[in-house]
């Protein structure tokens, strides 16, 4: 496999240190110095606890049993979250005591919570006096009422337990806001050449940021691509493939931010970025979004990005004045189904197809699935209308994202916050005989936007070098001065971001595809009489394909080498002309790169039967995946 090392990391580290020390008077800040679960000597491991839509790592408290949490060092404040008891449960009295070494316990917190709407409430305890040097804490829960008529059920949970201390630094460490606009392909932004005015506000923001013109996703699927984003690894290495459950553990780089003193949080819209798929690893708080089944929602409740950015803004209001934070925000706003919730989006969609103003609504997801399975024929007019509806959704997303970004500035956070905007994959509408994104290695799906902004540190600029989604987290980590662990494939782009004349090494980039026809391996074969017969054998419709890109050449090849397609991207950006037969030397050159890429990696990541997959899924998540077109 090709080497992807951070060759200029020393230069980047120097530049980061230089920027952090410039023009600043010493200022007080905070950092997280310990979390529940950090100390293996306690023998107590945190568990994932979900209340409403928010998951936090913590523990369920039972009467008569204590949770003891030990930290390696003391701090100035203890922060944690408490679960509000369910309606019908007993009022809970939460008590926290502290001690240092083997001294007596000292009570530092005592509060009763009445039953109500399930949620987490955040609490902070200032440690002073006898508790100032405490490193050991005891959490207890008991019924607040002893009356015989009181409910006997006790629902008590504590989560996100962390120790915080004040620090004196030359300059506050940068906050991080990572925004993933799911399914937004680069070609549908005006900044990347779309003639339709779908993204006027994002285009303006991109012009004031450092942008990458050729950024590629590792896979055309939400779960796989985001797993690569957070791990800095290709799919072949993290081995998290759609359609498999349980998923391998995600070795997320977010944990490094927590270890460096950051408060980490995520606000998402469920689906394949759900905490149940392990994406909450390393996060203090992970909000999956509404847990209500889509089929039970009224149209007005399907608010998408509007609701997601509102929740993210609330999180900023409550947490932005504490330790430096890492906030991940993810929205499915432009994913199927193509509901348009804004007047601006509707006007754009109808202007693109003035003779066809159909509102296909919930049918769009079904149309995509059936078209790809050759169960439905669509005319060019149908495909154009689907594209128009998608772009109407993009126009809606443009306004909502811009409002959220303006809110960051209005809170006074812009100057010391690194904001990254990207996507996991794009969308195609009939190109190469496909709809959607899950079954393609073409640029229509794999080329995604990427912009990074940090006022006063990163000046606006553009790079035309090939970069990848796996490069995002290593870049942000180096900008924040956080060491990158060994074994990460992604490279840091920080040297180029901080000093524009530093070139990005010319290395090949790769993407994968393991699923050629959505649902094909689970679709029952039927006889003419309509009787169900033997289902397709597992893997019958699957084949591992790799796309390799280098110096304007791209080869899409099956791993066994029996099928291949070669294109020249600078002369044929639409990838329409196959040159594999006329340029065999290029096929051989890129095939060697693919062989090196595969190396000794396992290639037999066949999914378990879908019935097993769905049986282990939370029904709300399964329903969300069906609505997004991932499950039948």
mmCIF file of C-alpha atoms in Angstrom, residues 217-567:
data_model
loop_
_atom_site.group_PDB
_atom_site.id
_atom_site.type_symbol
_atom_site.label_atom_id
_atom_site.label_comp_id
_atom_site.label_asym_id
_atom_site.label_seq_id
_atom_site.Cartn_x
_atom_site.Cartn_y
_atom_site.Cartn_z
ATOM 1 C CA UNK A 217 -15.177 9.966 -0.289
ATOM 2 C CA UNK A 218 -13.913 6.433 0.396
ATOM 3 C CA UNK A 219 -17.355 4.859 -0.172
ATOM 4 C CA UNK A 220 -20.803 5.918 -1.368
ATOM 5 C CA UNK A 221 -22.562 5.060 1.877
ATOM 6 C CA UNK A 222 -23.212 7.003 5.079
ATOM 7 C CA UNK A 223 -22.069 4.424 7.627
ATOM 8 C CA UNK A 224 -18.899 3.426 5.807
ATOM 9 C CA UNK A 225 -17.863 6.938 4.804
ATOM 10 C CA UNK A 226 -18.390 8.407 8.278
ATOM 11 C CA UNK A 227 -16.475 5.497 9.799
ATOM 12 C CA UNK A 228 -13.554 6.520 7.594
ATOM 13 C CA UNK A 229 -14.015 10.182 8.523
ATOM 14 C CA UNK A 230 -13.741 9.505 12.259
ATOM 15 C CA UNK A 231 -11.047 6.819 12.131
ATOM 16 C CA UNK A 232 -8.824 8.197 9.375
ATOM 17 C CA UNK A 233 -8.884 4.714 7.813
ATOM 18 C CA UNK A 234 -10.035 3.244 4.528
ATOM 19 C CA UNK A 235 -13.016 0.824 4.637
ATOM 20 C CA UNK A 236 -10.730 -2.168 4.107
ATOM 21 C CA UNK A 237 -9.021 -1.275 7.380
ATOM 22 C CA UNK A 238 -11.903 -0.301 9.667
ATOM 23 C CA UNK A 239 -14.064 -3.092 8.123
ATOM 24 C CA UNK A 240 -17.363 -1.374 8.923
ATOM 25 C CA UNK A 241 -19.582 -2.163 5.933
ATOM 26 C CA UNK A 242 -23.276 -1.407 5.448
ATOM 27 C CA UNK A 243 -25.652 -4.301 6.000
ATOM 28 C CA UNK A 244 -23.635 -5.962 8.788
ATOM 29 C CA UNK A 245 -24.540 -6.106 12.465
ATOM 30 C CA UNK A 246 -23.096 -5.933 14.987
ATOM 31 C CA UNK A 247 -20.487 -3.598 13.560
ATOM 32 C CA UNK A 248 -16.788 -3.806 14.442
ATOM 33 C CA UNK A 249 -15.813 -1.264 17.081
ATOM 34 C CA UNK A 250 -15.009 2.165 15.670
ATOM 35 C CA UNK A 251 -11.510 3.266 16.648
ATOM 36 C CA UNK A 252 -12.542 6.916 16.597
ATOM 37 C CA UNK A 253 -10.069 9.781 16.666
ATOM 38 C CA UNK A 254 -12.624 11.849 18.590
ATOM 39 C CA UNK A 255 -11.366 10.173 21.774
ATOM 40 C CA UNK A 256 -8.048 11.991 21.333
ATOM 41 C CA UNK A 257 -9.839 15.321 21.715
ATOM 42 C CA UNK A 258 -11.387 14.161 24.980
ATOM 43 C CA UNK A 259 -7.995 13.041 26.235
ATOM 44 C CA UNK A 260 -6.620 16.468 25.338
ATOM 45 C CA UNK A 261 -9.174 18.233 27.530
ATOM 46 C CA UNK A 262 -11.967 18.883 25.036
ATOM 47 C CA UNK A 263 -15.682 18.602 25.735
ATOM 48 C CA UNK A 264 -17.005 16.435 22.886
ATOM 49 C CA UNK A 265 -20.578 16.338 21.600
ATOM 50 C CA UNK A 266 -22.566 15.356 18.518
ATOM 51 C CA UNK A 267 -25.982 16.304 17.161
ATOM 52 C CA UNK A 268 -27.208 13.989 14.383
ATOM 53 C CA UNK A 269 -30.333 12.722 12.645
ATOM 54 C CA UNK A 270 -30.226 9.053 13.530
ATOM 55 C CA UNK A 271 -30.022 6.520 10.666
ATOM 56 C CA UNK A 272 -26.602 5.089 9.925
ATOM 57 C CA UNK A 273 -24.878 7.721 12.105
ATOM 58 C CA UNK A 274 -26.788 6.441 15.135
ATOM 59 C CA UNK A 275 -24.989 5.852 18.433
ATOM 60 C CA UNK A 276 -26.092 2.222 18.174
ATOM 61 C CA UNK A 277 -23.578 1.813 15.351
ATOM 62 C CA UNK A 278 -20.768 2.898 17.674
ATOM 63 C CA UNK A 279 -20.352 6.481 16.478
ATOM 64 C CA UNK A 280 -20.684 7.789 20.040
ATOM 65 C CA UNK A 281 -17.260 6.405 20.987
ATOM 66 C CA UNK A 282 -15.220 9.292 22.381
ATOM 67 C CA UNK A 283 -18.198 11.646 22.746
ATOM 68 C CA UNK A 284 -19.380 13.004 26.104
ATOM 69 C CA UNK A 285 -22.839 13.528 24.634
ATOM 70 C CA UNK A 286 -24.329 12.055 21.458
ATOM 71 C CA UNK A 287 -27.746 13.288 20.321
ATOM 72 C CA UNK A 288 -29.290 10.881 17.789
ATOM 73 C CA UNK A 289 -32.221 13.151 17.049
ATOM 74 C CA UNK A 290 -35.948 12.414 17.287
ATOM 75 C CA UNK A 291 -36.633 8.817 18.263
ATOM 76 C CA UNK A 292 -40.202 8.900 17.003
ATOM 77 C CA UNK A 293 -40.998 6.526 14.134
ATOM 78 C CA UNK A 294 -41.226 8.422 10.851
ATOM 79 C CA UNK A 295 -44.499 6.788 9.900
ATOM 80 C CA UNK A 296 -46.033 8.275 13.070
ATOM 81 C CA UNK A 297 -44.766 11.789 12.388
ATOM 82 C CA UNK A 298 -46.876 14.480 10.843
ATOM 83 C CA UNK A 299 -45.274 16.175 7.803
ATOM 84 C CA UNK A 300 -44.565 19.303 9.823
ATOM 85 C CA UNK A 301 -42.526 17.290 12.330
ATOM 86 C CA UNK A 302 -40.019 16.123 9.720
ATOM 87 C CA UNK A 303 -37.890 19.197 10.164
ATOM 88 C CA UNK A 304 -34.487 17.776 9.251
ATOM 89 C CA UNK A 305 -31.672 20.303 9.345
ATOM 90 C CA UNK A 306 -33.818 23.022 10.894
ATOM 91 C CA UNK A 307 -34.326 20.963 14.035
ATOM 92 C CA UNK A 308 -30.760 19.619 14.006
ATOM 93 C CA UNK A 309 -29.152 23.049 13.822
ATOM 94 C CA UNK A 310 -31.548 24.281 16.518
ATOM 95 C CA UNK A 311 -30.393 21.517 18.863
ATOM 96 C CA UNK A 312 -26.754 22.204 17.995
ATOM 97 C CA UNK A 313 -27.274 25.913 18.696
ATOM 98 C CA UNK A 314 -28.805 25.097 22.080
ATOM 99 C CA UNK A 315 -25.782 22.958 22.874
ATOM 100 C CA UNK A 316 -23.499 25.903 22.056
ATOM 101 C CA UNK A 317 -25.539 28.174 24.315
ATOM 102 C CA UNK A 318 -25.131 25.764 27.203
ATOM 103 C CA UNK A 319 -21.524 24.639 26.713
ATOM 104 C CA UNK A 320 -19.454 27.086 24.675
ATOM 105 C CA UNK A 321 -18.131 29.000 27.701
ATOM 106 C CA UNK A 322 -16.496 25.975 29.322
ATOM 107 C CA UNK A 323 -13.563 23.877 28.099
ATOM 108 C CA UNK A 324 -12.683 23.919 24.393
ATOM 109 C CA UNK A 325 -15.210 21.824 22.523
ATOM 110 C CA UNK A 326 -15.435 19.441 19.595
ATOM 111 C CA UNK A 327 -18.951 19.529 18.115
ATOM 112 C CA UNK A 328 -20.039 17.240 15.283
ATOM 113 C CA UNK A 329 -23.241 18.181 13.444
ATOM 114 C CA UNK A 330 -24.792 15.876 10.862
ATOM 115 C CA UNK A 331 -27.935 16.288 8.771
ATOM 116 C CA UNK A 332 -29.787 14.172 6.193
ATOM 117 C CA UNK A 333 -31.584 17.246 4.798
ATOM 118 C CA UNK A 334 -30.788 16.491 1.137
ATOM 119 C CA UNK A 335 -31.088 12.699 1.379
ATOM 120 C CA UNK A 336 -34.182 10.919 0.081
ATOM 121 C CA UNK A 337 -37.080 11.358 0.530
ATOM 122 C CA UNK A 338 -36.934 14.709 -1.285
ATOM 123 C CA UNK A 339 -39.390 16.735 0.778
ATOM 124 C CA UNK A 340 -38.871 20.476 0.241
ATOM 125 C CA UNK A 341 -39.678 22.488 3.342
ATOM 126 C CA UNK A 342 -38.822 26.033 2.180
ATOM 127 C CA UNK A 343 -40.309 28.419 -0.373
ATOM 128 C CA UNK A 344 -36.856 29.165 -1.784
ATOM 129 C CA UNK A 345 -36.244 25.456 -2.322
ATOM 130 C CA UNK A 346 -39.610 24.972 -4.003
ATOM 131 C CA UNK A 347 -39.040 27.949 -6.318
ATOM 132 C CA UNK A 348 -35.662 26.590 -7.381
ATOM 133 C CA UNK A 349 -36.978 23.074 -8.022
ATOM 134 C CA UNK A 350 -39.890 24.332 -10.120
ATOM 135 C CA UNK A 351 -37.648 26.715 -12.067
ATOM 136 C CA UNK A 352 -35.382 23.810 -13.054
ATOM 137 C CA UNK A 353 -38.313 21.798 -14.468
ATOM 138 C CA UNK A 354 -40.999 24.425 -15.252
ATOM 139 C CA UNK A 355 -43.097 21.923 -17.190
ATOM 140 C CA UNK A 356 -43.044 19.388 -14.380
ATOM 141 C CA UNK A 357 -43.843 20.599 -10.862
ATOM 142 C CA UNK A 358 -44.781 17.243 -9.351
ATOM 143 C CA UNK A 359 -44.239 16.776 -5.629
ATOM 144 C CA UNK A 360 -43.097 13.160 -5.466
ATOM 145 C CA UNK A 361 -42.697 13.302 -1.681
ATOM 146 C CA UNK A 362 -42.299 9.944 0.052
ATOM 147 C CA UNK A 363 -42.183 8.148 -3.304
ATOM 148 C CA UNK A 364 -38.640 9.314 -4.064
ATOM 149 C CA UNK A 365 -36.921 6.760 -1.839
ATOM 150 C CA UNK A 366 -38.994 3.935 -3.288
ATOM 151 C CA UNK A 367 -38.329 5.170 -6.835
ATOM 152 C CA UNK A 368 -34.573 5.127 -6.260
ATOM 153 C CA UNK A 369 -34.614 1.580 -4.880
ATOM 154 C CA UNK A 370 -36.885 0.138 -7.561
ATOM 155 C CA UNK A 371 -35.063 1.867 -10.430
ATOM 156 C CA UNK A 372 -31.735 0.449 -9.287
ATOM 157 C CA UNK A 373 -33.256 -3.046 -9.044
ATOM 158 C CA UNK A 374 -34.704 -2.665 -12.551
ATOM 159 C CA UNK A 375 -38.215 -2.952 -11.145
ATOM 160 C CA UNK A 376 -39.264 0.492 -12.375
ATOM 161 C CA UNK A 377 -38.641 2.428 -15.565
ATOM 162 C CA UNK A 378 -38.149 6.178 -15.345
ATOM 163 C CA UNK A 379 -38.124 8.661 -18.200
ATOM 164 C CA UNK A 380 -35.574 11.419 -18.588
ATOM 165 C CA UNK A 381 -38.261 13.818 -17.381
ATOM 166 C CA UNK A 382 -38.706 11.727 -14.223
ATOM 167 C CA UNK A 383 -34.975 11.789 -13.550
ATOM 168 C CA UNK A 384 -34.779 15.531 -14.170
ATOM 169 C CA UNK A 385 -37.619 16.130 -11.719
ATOM 170 C CA UNK A 386 -35.911 14.032 -9.068
ATOM 171 C CA UNK A 387 -32.742 16.060 -9.592
ATOM 172 C CA UNK A 388 -34.728 19.291 -9.323
ATOM 173 C CA UNK A 389 -36.335 18.186 -6.058
ATOM 174 C CA UNK A 390 -32.920 17.231 -4.698
ATOM 175 C CA UNK A 391 -31.547 20.658 -5.602
ATOM 176 C CA UNK A 392 -34.550 22.252 -3.933
ATOM 177 C CA UNK A 393 -33.528 20.442 -0.777
ATOM 178 C CA UNK A 394 -29.962 21.685 -1.256
ATOM 179 C CA UNK A 395 -31.293 25.257 -1.498
ATOM 180 C CA UNK A 396 -33.148 24.770 1.811
ATOM 181 C CA UNK A 397 -30.009 23.353 3.400
ATOM 182 C CA UNK A 398 -28.038 26.364 2.197
ATOM 183 C CA UNK A 399 -30.172 28.783 4.219
ATOM 184 C CA UNK A 400 -30.252 26.595 7.330
ATOM 185 C CA UNK A 401 -26.487 25.992 7.353
ATOM 186 C CA UNK A 402 -25.771 29.689 6.821
ATOM 187 C CA UNK A 403 -28.001 30.590 9.783
ATOM 188 C CA UNK A 404 -26.132 28.150 12.009
ATOM 189 C CA UNK A 405 -22.770 29.523 10.894
ATOM 190 C CA UNK A 406 -23.977 33.062 11.579
ATOM 191 C CA UNK A 407 -24.942 31.908 15.071
ATOM 192 C CA UNK A 408 -21.365 30.792 15.733
ATOM 193 C CA UNK A 409 -20.179 34.300 14.910
ATOM 194 C CA UNK A 410 -22.978 35.938 16.914
ATOM 195 C CA UNK A 411 -21.875 34.011 20.014
ATOM 196 C CA UNK A 412 -18.370 35.424 19.644
ATOM 197 C CA UNK A 413 -16.893 32.024 18.810
ATOM 198 C CA UNK A 414 -15.775 32.509 15.203
ATOM 199 C CA UNK A 415 -12.249 33.763 15.822
ATOM 200 C CA UNK A 416 -11.234 30.779 17.928
ATOM 201 C CA UNK A 417 -13.240 28.048 16.213
ATOM 202 C CA UNK A 418 -12.102 25.834 13.370
ATOM 203 C CA UNK A 419 -15.158 25.104 11.232
ATOM 204 C CA UNK A 420 -15.048 22.236 8.732
ATOM 205 C CA UNK A 421 -17.814 21.644 6.184
ATOM 206 C CA UNK A 422 -17.847 18.452 4.159
ATOM 207 C CA UNK A 423 -20.054 15.530 3.105
ATOM 208 C CA UNK A 424 -19.944 11.752 2.996
ATOM 209 C CA UNK A 425 -20.997 11.245 -0.646
ATOM 210 C CA UNK A 426 -23.003 12.816 -3.441
ATOM 211 C CA UNK A 427 -25.988 11.752 -5.525
ATOM 212 C CA UNK A 428 -26.550 10.727 -9.147
ATOM 213 C CA UNK A 429 -29.643 10.850 -11.331
ATOM 214 C CA UNK A 430 -29.507 8.308 -14.106
ATOM 215 C CA UNK A 431 -25.824 8.654 -14.923
ATOM 216 C CA UNK A 432 -24.360 5.212 -15.593
ATOM 217 C CA UNK A 433 -27.866 3.796 -15.240
ATOM 218 C CA UNK A 434 -28.058 4.418 -11.484
ATOM 219 C CA UNK A 435 -29.997 6.580 -9.030
ATOM 220 C CA UNK A 436 -28.842 7.632 -5.584
ATOM 221 C CA UNK A 437 -25.384 6.821 -4.285
ATOM 222 C CA UNK A 438 -24.900 3.321 -2.858
ATOM 223 C CA UNK A 439 -23.798 1.570 -6.021
ATOM 224 C CA UNK A 440 -21.260 3.809 -7.738
ATOM 225 C CA UNK A 441 -17.555 4.585 -7.890
ATOM 226 C CA UNK A 442 -17.994 7.562 -10.206
ATOM 227 C CA UNK A 443 -17.227 11.171 -9.359
ATOM 228 C CA UNK A 444 -20.931 12.027 -9.333
ATOM 229 C CA UNK A 445 -21.087 10.182 -6.007
ATOM 230 C CA UNK A 446 -17.538 10.279 -4.667
ATOM 231 C CA UNK A 447 -16.510 13.906 -5.215
ATOM 232 C CA UNK A 448 -17.532 15.912 -2.160
ATOM 233 C CA UNK A 449 -17.064 19.474 -0.875
ATOM 234 C CA UNK A 450 -14.436 20.322 1.732
ATOM 235 C CA UNK A 451 -13.753 23.725 3.272
ATOM 236 C CA UNK A 452 -11.895 24.653 6.471
ATOM 237 C CA UNK A 453 -12.095 28.063 8.097
ATOM 238 C CA UNK A 454 -10.188 29.503 11.073
ATOM 239 C CA UNK A 455 -10.108 33.320 10.939
ATOM 240 C CA UNK A 456 -6.730 34.851 11.685
ATOM 241 C CA UNK A 457 -4.929 31.548 11.243
ATOM 242 C CA UNK A 458 -5.997 30.051 7.924
ATOM 243 C CA UNK A 459 -6.262 32.541 5.090
ATOM 244 C CA UNK A 460 -8.660 31.851 2.202
ATOM 245 C CA UNK A 461 -7.190 29.735 -0.567
ATOM 246 C CA UNK A 462 -7.751 26.785 -2.868
ATOM 247 C CA UNK A 463 -6.014 23.522 -3.579
ATOM 248 C CA UNK A 464 -6.535 21.390 -6.675
ATOM 249 C CA UNK A 465 -4.629 18.411 -5.253
ATOM 250 C CA UNK A 466 -6.449 15.133 -4.680
ATOM 251 C CA UNK A 467 -7.370 14.822 -0.999
ATOM 252 C CA UNK A 468 -9.665 12.433 0.846
ATOM 253 C CA UNK A 469 -12.230 12.379 3.619
ATOM 254 C CA UNK A 470 -9.812 10.341 5.737
ATOM 255 C CA UNK A 471 -7.518 13.414 5.784
ATOM 256 C CA UNK A 472 -10.001 15.616 7.680
ATOM 257 C CA UNK A 473 -9.516 14.432 11.270
ATOM 258 C CA UNK A 474 -5.692 14.224 11.078
ATOM 259 C CA UNK A 475 -5.699 17.787 9.728
ATOM 260 C CA UNK A 476 -7.937 19.152 12.485
ATOM 261 C CA UNK A 477 -5.952 17.307 15.140
ATOM 262 C CA UNK A 478 -2.692 18.832 13.976
ATOM 263 C CA UNK A 479 -4.244 22.288 13.836
ATOM 264 C CA UNK A 480 -5.357 21.836 17.453
ATOM 265 C CA UNK A 481 -1.924 20.553 18.498
ATOM 266 C CA UNK A 482 -3.144 17.016 19.257
ATOM 267 C CA UNK A 483 -0.742 14.168 18.418
ATOM 268 C CA UNK A 484 -1.933 11.659 15.833
ATOM 269 C CA UNK A 485 -1.709 8.027 16.894
ATOM 270 C CA UNK A 486 0.176 5.479 14.836
ATOM 271 C CA UNK A 487 -1.626 3.414 12.239
ATOM 272 C CA UNK A 488 -3.835 6.178 10.839
ATOM 273 C CA UNK A 489 -3.888 6.228 7.036
ATOM 274 C CA UNK A 490 -5.145 9.773 6.536
ATOM 275 C CA UNK A 491 -2.592 12.524 6.236
ATOM 276 C CA UNK A 492 -2.634 15.983 7.746
ATOM 277 C CA UNK A 493 -3.291 18.901 5.400
ATOM 278 C CA UNK A 494 -2.300 21.394 8.109
ATOM 279 C CA UNK A 495 0.993 22.456 6.458
ATOM 280 C CA UNK A 496 -0.867 23.588 3.335
ATOM 281 C CA UNK A 497 -3.680 25.182 5.340
ATOM 282 C CA UNK A 498 -1.255 27.262 7.403
ATOM 283 C CA UNK A 499 1.252 28.006 4.656
ATOM 284 C CA UNK A 500 -0.303 27.881 1.212
ATOM 285 C CA UNK A 501 2.905 27.378 -0.729
ATOM 286 C CA UNK A 502 3.507 24.057 1.030
ATOM 287 C CA UNK A 503 2.507 21.442 -1.564
ATOM 288 C CA UNK A 504 0.367 18.426 -0.791
ATOM 289 C CA UNK A 505 2.314 15.241 -1.655
ATOM 290 C CA UNK A 506 1.254 13.674 -4.940
ATOM 291 C CA UNK A 507 -0.148 10.325 -3.853
ATOM 292 C CA UNK A 508 -2.929 8.092 -5.220
ATOM 293 C CA UNK A 509 -6.355 8.086 -3.595
ATOM 294 C CA UNK A 510 -8.798 5.187 -3.310
ATOM 295 C CA UNK A 511 -12.483 4.381 -2.927
ATOM 296 C CA UNK A 512 -14.306 1.081 -2.486
ATOM 297 C CA UNK A 513 -17.603 -0.538 -3.381
ATOM 298 C CA UNK A 514 -18.901 -3.864 -2.126
ATOM 299 C CA UNK A 515 -22.546 -3.688 -3.046
ATOM 300 C CA UNK A 516 -23.562 -3.611 -6.676
ATOM 301 C CA UNK A 517 -27.357 -3.798 -6.397
ATOM 302 C CA UNK A 518 -29.195 -2.562 -3.322
ATOM 303 C CA UNK A 519 -31.102 -5.416 -1.696
ATOM 304 C CA UNK A 520 -30.287 -7.877 -4.476
ATOM 305 C CA UNK A 521 -28.879 -10.584 -2.208
ATOM 306 C CA UNK A 522 -32.030 -10.551 -0.107
ATOM 307 C CA UNK A 523 -34.599 -10.292 -2.857
ATOM 308 C CA UNK A 524 -36.454 -13.549 -3.217
ATOM 309 C CA UNK A 525 -36.517 -15.112 -6.640
ATOM 310 C CA UNK A 526 -40.056 -15.884 -7.775
ATOM 311 C CA UNK A 527 -41.470 -18.310 -10.264
ATOM 312 C CA UNK A 528 -43.986 -17.310 -12.905
ATOM 313 C CA UNK A 529 -46.703 -18.529 -10.585
ATOM 314 C CA UNK A 530 -45.601 -16.009 -7.968
ATOM 315 C CA UNK A 531 -44.332 -18.576 -5.483
ATOM 316 C CA UNK A 532 -41.273 -17.621 -3.556
ATOM 317 C CA UNK A 533 -38.270 -19.816 -4.228
ATOM 318 C CA UNK A 534 -34.730 -19.913 -2.947
ATOM 319 C CA UNK A 535 -33.252 -16.540 -2.100
ATOM 320 C CA UNK A 536 -30.125 -15.370 -3.835
ATOM 321 C CA UNK A 537 -27.018 -16.787 -2.221
ATOM 322 C CA UNK A 538 -25.220 -14.456 0.121
ATOM 323 C CA UNK A 539 -22.663 -12.483 -1.866
ATOM 324 C CA UNK A 540 -24.191 -13.477 -5.224
ATOM 325 C CA UNK A 541 -24.752 -9.824 -6.051
ATOM 326 C CA UNK A 542 -21.612 -8.536 -4.355
ATOM 327 C CA UNK A 543 -18.175 -7.990 -5.691
ATOM 328 C CA UNK A 544 -15.373 -5.870 -4.278
ATOM 329 C CA UNK A 545 -14.429 -3.000 -6.564
ATOM 330 C CA UNK A 546 -11.705 -0.402 -6.099
ATOM 331 C CA UNK A 547 -11.297 3.006 -7.716
ATOM 332 C CA UNK A 548 -7.744 4.371 -7.865
ATOM 333 C CA UNK A 549 -7.025 8.003 -8.835
ATOM 334 C CA UNK A 550 -3.612 9.452 -9.630
ATOM 335 C CA UNK A 551 -2.443 12.377 -11.760
ATOM 336 C CA UNK A 552 -5.789 12.845 -13.548
ATOM 337 C CA UNK A 553 -6.143 9.144 -14.312
ATOM 338 C CA UNK A 554 -8.727 6.899 -12.700
ATOM 339 C CA UNK A 555 -9.168 3.139 -12.861
ATOM 340 C CA UNK A 556 -12.271 1.356 -11.587
ATOM 341 C CA UNK A 557 -11.478 -2.322 -11.268
ATOM 342 C CA UNK A 558 -12.946 -5.423 -9.711
ATOM 343 C CA UNK A 559 -10.528 -6.997 -7.267
ATOM 344 C CA UNK A 560 -10.316 -10.159 -9.327
ATOM 345 C CA UNK A 561 -9.277 -8.032 -12.306
ATOM 346 C CA UNK A 562 -11.946 -9.378 -14.651
ATOM 347 C CA UNK A 563 -13.638 -5.999 -15.113
ATOM 348 C CA UNK A 564 -12.058 -2.562 -15.463
ATOM 349 C CA UNK A 565 -12.716 0.953 -16.678
ATOM 350 C CA UNK A 566 -10.063 3.629 -17.260
ATOM 351 C CA UNK A 567 -10.841 7.343 -17.650
#
